[in-house]
Tab-separated table of C-alpha atoms in Angstrom:
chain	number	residue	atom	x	y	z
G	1	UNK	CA	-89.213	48.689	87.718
G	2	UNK	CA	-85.982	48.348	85.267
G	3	UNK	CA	-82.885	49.791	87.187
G	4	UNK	CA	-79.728	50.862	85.599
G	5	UNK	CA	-80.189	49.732	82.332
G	6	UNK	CA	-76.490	48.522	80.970
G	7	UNK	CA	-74.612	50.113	77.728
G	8	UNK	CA	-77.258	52.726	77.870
G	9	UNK	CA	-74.904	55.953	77.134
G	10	UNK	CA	-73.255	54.306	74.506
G	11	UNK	CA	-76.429	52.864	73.044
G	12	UNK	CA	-77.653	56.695	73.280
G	13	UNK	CA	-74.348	57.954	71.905
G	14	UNK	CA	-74.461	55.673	68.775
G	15	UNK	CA	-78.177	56.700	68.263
G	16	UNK	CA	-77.410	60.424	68.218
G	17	UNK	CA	-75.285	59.913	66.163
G	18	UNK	CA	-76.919	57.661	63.190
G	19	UNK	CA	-80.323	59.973	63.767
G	20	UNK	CA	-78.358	63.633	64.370
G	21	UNK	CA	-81.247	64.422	66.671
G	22	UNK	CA	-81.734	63.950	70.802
G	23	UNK	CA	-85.718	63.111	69.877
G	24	UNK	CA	-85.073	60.892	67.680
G	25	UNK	CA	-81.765	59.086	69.532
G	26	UNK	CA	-84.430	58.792	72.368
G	27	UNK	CA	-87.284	57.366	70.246
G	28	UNK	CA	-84.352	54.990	69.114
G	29	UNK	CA	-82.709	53.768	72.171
G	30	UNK	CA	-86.478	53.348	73.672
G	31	UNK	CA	-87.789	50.981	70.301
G	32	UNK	CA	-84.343	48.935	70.703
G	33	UNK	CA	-84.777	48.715	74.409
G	34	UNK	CA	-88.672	47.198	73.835
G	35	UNK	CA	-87.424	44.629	71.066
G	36	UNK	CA	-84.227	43.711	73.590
G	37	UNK	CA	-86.549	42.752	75.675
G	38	UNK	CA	-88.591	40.597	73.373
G	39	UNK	CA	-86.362	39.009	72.316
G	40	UNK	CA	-84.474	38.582	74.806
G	41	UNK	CA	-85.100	34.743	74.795
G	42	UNK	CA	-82.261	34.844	71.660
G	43	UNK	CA	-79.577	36.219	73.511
G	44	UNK	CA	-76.915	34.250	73.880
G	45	UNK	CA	-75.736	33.713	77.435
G	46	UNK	CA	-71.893	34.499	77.786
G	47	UNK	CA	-71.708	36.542	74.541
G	48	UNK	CA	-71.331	40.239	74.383
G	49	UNK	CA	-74.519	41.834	75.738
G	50	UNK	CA	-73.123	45.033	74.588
G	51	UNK	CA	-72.888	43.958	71.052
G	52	UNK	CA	-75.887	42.193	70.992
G	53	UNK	CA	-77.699	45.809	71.890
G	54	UNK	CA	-75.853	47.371	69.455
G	55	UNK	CA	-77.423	44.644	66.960
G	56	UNK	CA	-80.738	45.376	68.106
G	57	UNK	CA	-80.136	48.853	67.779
G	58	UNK	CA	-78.992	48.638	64.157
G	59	UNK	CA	-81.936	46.616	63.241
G	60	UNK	CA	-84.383	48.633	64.528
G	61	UNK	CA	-82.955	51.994	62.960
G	62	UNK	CA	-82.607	50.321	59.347
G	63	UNK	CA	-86.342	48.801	59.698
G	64	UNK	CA	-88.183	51.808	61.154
G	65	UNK	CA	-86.141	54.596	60.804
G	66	UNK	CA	-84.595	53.749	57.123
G	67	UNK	CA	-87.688	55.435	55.517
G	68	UNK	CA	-86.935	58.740	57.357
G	69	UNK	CA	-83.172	59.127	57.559
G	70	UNK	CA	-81.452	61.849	55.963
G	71	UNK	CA	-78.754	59.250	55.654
G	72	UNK	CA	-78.290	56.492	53.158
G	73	UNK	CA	-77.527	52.819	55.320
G	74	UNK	CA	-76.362	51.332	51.973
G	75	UNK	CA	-72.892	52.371	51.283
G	76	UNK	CA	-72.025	54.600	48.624
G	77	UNK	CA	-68.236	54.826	48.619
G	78	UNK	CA	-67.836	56.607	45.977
G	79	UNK	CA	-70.530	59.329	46.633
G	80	UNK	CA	-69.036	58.876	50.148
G	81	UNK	CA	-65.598	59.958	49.821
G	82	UNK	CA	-64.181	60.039	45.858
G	83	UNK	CA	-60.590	60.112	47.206
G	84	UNK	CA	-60.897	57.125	49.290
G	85	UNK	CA	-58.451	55.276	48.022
G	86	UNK	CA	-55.604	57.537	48.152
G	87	UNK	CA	-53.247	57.116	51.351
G	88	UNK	CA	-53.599	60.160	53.621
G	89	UNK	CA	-50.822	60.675	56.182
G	90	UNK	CA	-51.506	60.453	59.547
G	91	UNK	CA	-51.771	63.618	61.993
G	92	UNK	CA	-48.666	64.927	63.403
G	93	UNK	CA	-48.904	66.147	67.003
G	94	UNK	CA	-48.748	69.435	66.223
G	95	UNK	CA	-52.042	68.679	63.959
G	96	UNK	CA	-53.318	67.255	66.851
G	97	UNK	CA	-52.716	69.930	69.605
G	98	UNK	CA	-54.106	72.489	66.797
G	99	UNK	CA	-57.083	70.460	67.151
G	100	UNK	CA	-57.494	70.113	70.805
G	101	UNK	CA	-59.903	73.672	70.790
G	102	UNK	CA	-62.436	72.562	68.043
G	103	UNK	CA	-62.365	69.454	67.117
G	104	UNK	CA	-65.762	68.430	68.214
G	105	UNK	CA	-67.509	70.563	66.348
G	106	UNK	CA	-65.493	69.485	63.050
G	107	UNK	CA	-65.092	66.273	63.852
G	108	UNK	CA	-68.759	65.737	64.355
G	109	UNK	CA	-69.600	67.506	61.114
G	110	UNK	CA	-67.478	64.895	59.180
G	111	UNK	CA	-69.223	62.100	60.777
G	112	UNK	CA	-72.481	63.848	60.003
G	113	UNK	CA	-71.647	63.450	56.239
G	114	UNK	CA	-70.609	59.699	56.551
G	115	UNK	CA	-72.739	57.175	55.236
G	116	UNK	CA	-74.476	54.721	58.580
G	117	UNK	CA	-72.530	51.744	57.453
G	118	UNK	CA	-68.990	53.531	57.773
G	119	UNK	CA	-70.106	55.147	60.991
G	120	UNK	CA	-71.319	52.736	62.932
G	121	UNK	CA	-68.182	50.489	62.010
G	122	UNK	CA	-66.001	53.701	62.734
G	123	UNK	CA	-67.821	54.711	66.367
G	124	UNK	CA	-67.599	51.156	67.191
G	125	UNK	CA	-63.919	50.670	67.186
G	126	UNK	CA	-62.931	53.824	68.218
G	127	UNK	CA	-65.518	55.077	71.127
G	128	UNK	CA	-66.389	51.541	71.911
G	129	UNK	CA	-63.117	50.044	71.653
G	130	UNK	CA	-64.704	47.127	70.489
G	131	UNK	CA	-62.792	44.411	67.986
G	132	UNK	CA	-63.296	43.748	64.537
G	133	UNK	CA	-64.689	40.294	65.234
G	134	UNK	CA	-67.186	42.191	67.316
G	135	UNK	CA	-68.428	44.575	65.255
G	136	UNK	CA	-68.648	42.047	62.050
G	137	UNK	CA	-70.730	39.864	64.523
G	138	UNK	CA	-73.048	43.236	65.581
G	139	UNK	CA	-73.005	44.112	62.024
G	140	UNK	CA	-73.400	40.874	59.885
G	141	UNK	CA	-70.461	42.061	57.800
G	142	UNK	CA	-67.533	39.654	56.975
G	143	UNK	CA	-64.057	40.914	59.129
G	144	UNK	CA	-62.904	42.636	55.586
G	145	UNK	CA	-65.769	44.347	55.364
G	146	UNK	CA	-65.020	45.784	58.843
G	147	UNK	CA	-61.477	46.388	57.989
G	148	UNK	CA	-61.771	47.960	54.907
G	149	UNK	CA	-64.234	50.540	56.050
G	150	UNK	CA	-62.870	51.547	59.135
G	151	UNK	CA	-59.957	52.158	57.209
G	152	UNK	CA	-61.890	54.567	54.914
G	153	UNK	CA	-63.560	56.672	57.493
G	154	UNK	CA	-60.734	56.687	59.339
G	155	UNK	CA	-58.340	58.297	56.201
G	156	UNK	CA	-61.825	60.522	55.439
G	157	UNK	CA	-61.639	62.360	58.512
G	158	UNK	CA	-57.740	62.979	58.431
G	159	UNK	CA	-58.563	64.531	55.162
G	160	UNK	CA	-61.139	66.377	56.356
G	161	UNK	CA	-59.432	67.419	59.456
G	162	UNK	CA	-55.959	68.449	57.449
G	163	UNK	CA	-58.097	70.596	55.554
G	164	UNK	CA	-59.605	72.573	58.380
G	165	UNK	CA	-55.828	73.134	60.053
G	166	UNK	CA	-54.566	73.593	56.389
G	167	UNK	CA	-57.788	76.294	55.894
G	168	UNK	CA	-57.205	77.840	59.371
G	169	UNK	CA	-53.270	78.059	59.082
G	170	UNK	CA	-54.016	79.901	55.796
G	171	UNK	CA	-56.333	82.194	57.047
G	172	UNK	CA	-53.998	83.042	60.249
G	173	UNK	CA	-51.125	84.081	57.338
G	174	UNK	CA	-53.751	85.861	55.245
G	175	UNK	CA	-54.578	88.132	58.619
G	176	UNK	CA	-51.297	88.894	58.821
Z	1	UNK	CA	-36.880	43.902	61.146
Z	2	UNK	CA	-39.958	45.596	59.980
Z	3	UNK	CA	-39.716	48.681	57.451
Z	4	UNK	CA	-40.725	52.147	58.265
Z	5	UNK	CA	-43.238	51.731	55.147
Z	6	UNK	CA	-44.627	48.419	56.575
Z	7	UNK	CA	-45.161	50.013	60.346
Z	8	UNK	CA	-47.012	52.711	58.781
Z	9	UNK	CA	-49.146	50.544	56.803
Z	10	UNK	CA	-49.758	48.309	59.707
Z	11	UNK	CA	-50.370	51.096	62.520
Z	12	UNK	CA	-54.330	51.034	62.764
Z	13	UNK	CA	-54.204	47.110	63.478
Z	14	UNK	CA	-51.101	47.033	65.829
Z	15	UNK	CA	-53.218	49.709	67.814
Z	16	UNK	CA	-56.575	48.283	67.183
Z	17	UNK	CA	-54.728	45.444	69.098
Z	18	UNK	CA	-55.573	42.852	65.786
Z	19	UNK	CA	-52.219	41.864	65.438
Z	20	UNK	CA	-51.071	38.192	66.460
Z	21	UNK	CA	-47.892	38.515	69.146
Z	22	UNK	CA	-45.079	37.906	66.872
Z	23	UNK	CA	-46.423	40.729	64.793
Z	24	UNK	CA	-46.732	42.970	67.705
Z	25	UNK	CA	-43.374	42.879	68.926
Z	26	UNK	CA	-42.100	42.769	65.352
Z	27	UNK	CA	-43.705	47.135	65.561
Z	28	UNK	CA	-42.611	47.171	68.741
Z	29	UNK	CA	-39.158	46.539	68.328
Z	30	UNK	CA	-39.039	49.171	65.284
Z	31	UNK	CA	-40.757	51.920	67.116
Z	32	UNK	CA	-38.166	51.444	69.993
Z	33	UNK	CA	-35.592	52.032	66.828
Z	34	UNK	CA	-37.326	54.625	64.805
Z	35	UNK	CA	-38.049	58.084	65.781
Z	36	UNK	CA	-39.916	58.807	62.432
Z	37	UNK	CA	-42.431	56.101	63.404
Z	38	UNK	CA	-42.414	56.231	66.759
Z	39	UNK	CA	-43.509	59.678	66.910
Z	40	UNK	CA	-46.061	58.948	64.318
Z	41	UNK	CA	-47.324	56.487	66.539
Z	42	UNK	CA	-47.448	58.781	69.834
Z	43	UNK	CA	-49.571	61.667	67.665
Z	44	UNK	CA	-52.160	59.204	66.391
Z	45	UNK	CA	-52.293	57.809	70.046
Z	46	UNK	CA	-52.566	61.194	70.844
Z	47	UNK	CA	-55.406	61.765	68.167
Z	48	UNK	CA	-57.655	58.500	68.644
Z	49	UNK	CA	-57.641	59.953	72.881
Z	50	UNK	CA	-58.718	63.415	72.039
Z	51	UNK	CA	-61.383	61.620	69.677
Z	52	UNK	CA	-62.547	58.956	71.882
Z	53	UNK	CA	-62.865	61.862	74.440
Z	54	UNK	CA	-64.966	64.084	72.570
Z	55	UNK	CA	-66.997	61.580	70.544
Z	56	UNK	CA	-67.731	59.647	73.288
Z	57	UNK	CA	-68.200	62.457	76.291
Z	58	UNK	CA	-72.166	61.513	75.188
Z	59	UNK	CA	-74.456	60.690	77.940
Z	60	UNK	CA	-77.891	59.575	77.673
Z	61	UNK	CA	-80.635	62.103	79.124
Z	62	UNK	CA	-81.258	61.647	82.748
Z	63	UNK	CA	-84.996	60.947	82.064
Z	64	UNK	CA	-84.656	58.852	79.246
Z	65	UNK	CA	-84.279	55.343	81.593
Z	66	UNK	CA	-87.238	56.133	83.576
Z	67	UNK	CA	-89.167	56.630	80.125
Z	68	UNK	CA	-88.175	53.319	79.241
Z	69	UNK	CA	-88.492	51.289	82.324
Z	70	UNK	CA	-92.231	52.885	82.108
Z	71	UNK	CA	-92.598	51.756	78.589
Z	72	UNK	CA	-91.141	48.252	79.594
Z	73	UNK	CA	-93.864	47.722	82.251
């Protein structure tokens, strides 16, 4: 009997959120789970078990769940986010207290509309807390790579989350 | 010392904690100087909490380990 299997809510958490459904985050989680453990033999003793999962994880969605997803894993920037290029300032605390009611729901949104290889790079650093080096091992992608679109999705959802204070501030002055 | 411009450009990586030391105090020393930045740099603290919070208040399904252990065996 397996007991306490490590990373397993934020294995889960990343697979609800490249799938969008619980079903399929548990289908997920279970496949990557059975391959860990065949191949277990190629883990690296001392390295990051955690990241090694995530690997797993990644490889199983893109082989068996590529054909289904309503996402694209190969990056589309431009389709991604047109204005990616263009600095966006960052949130002011005001911005961010205005955000403290809803921002799950519209932060979650945004993420739904970002293409795998941003989000995974994105939920890795910033519910993981894990370091570039880390996620360019999980992810096979060079440390720019990394950098550059963590950067992106990071400037996609202050746009997107300006916009939804800008939208709501205007709508509070239009109730007037 | 390091421009307001330069801090700003540099915030994600001094708080993704991918700086080298030099470079870190380098931000350090102007947020201890600049209001402007450092209050820039308390909101987006502020911001990537609330996120990690929400994003990551995800746990997996009580059942879902005792499906797998009975896969595994």
């Amino acid at each position: 009997m397996v007991q306490a299997l490590p990373c397993q809510d934020a294995l889960y958490r990343m697979a609800l959120r490249m799938t969008g459904q619980v079903a399929s985050a548990e289908d997920l989680v279970q496949e990557a789970w059975l391959k860990a453990f065949r191949k277990y033999h190629r883990f690296m003793k001392g390295t990051n078990f955690k990241a090694w999962m995530f690997r797993v994880l990644t490889n199983v969605y893109i082989s068996e769940y590529r054909r289904r997803a309503r996402k694209p894993v190969l990056t589309d920037l431009a389709a991604f986010d047109p204005g990616c290029e263009a600095w966006v300032p960052y949130l002011s605390s005001k911005d961010v207290e205005a955000l403290k009611e809803d921002l799950g729901d519209t932060a979650k949104r945004a993420l739904d509309d970002m293409p795998i290889g941003f989000l995974m790079v994105f939920l890795m650093a910033t519910v993981e807390d894990m370091k570039y080096r880390e996620i360019s091992a999980t992810l096979g992608l060079p440390i720019g790579t990394v950098m550059s679109r963590l950067s992106r999705a990071r400037r996609f959802l202050r746009r997107v989350l300006v916009n939804r204070i800008r939208d709501r501030n205007a709508l509070a002055v239009r109730s007037r | 010392m390091m421009k307001c411009h330069e801090v700003r450009r540099y915030l994600d990586l001094f708080m993704d904690s991918e700086m080298s030391v030099p470079e870190i105090i380098r931000v350090l020393e102007h947020l201890g100087l600049c209001r402007d930045c450092d209050q820039i740099y308390k909101a987006e603290e502020g911001f990537r909490a609330l996120l990690k919070g929400t994003l990551g208040a995800v746990d997996a399904p009580p059942g879902l380990e005792a499906r797998i252990a009975r896969a595994l065996t």
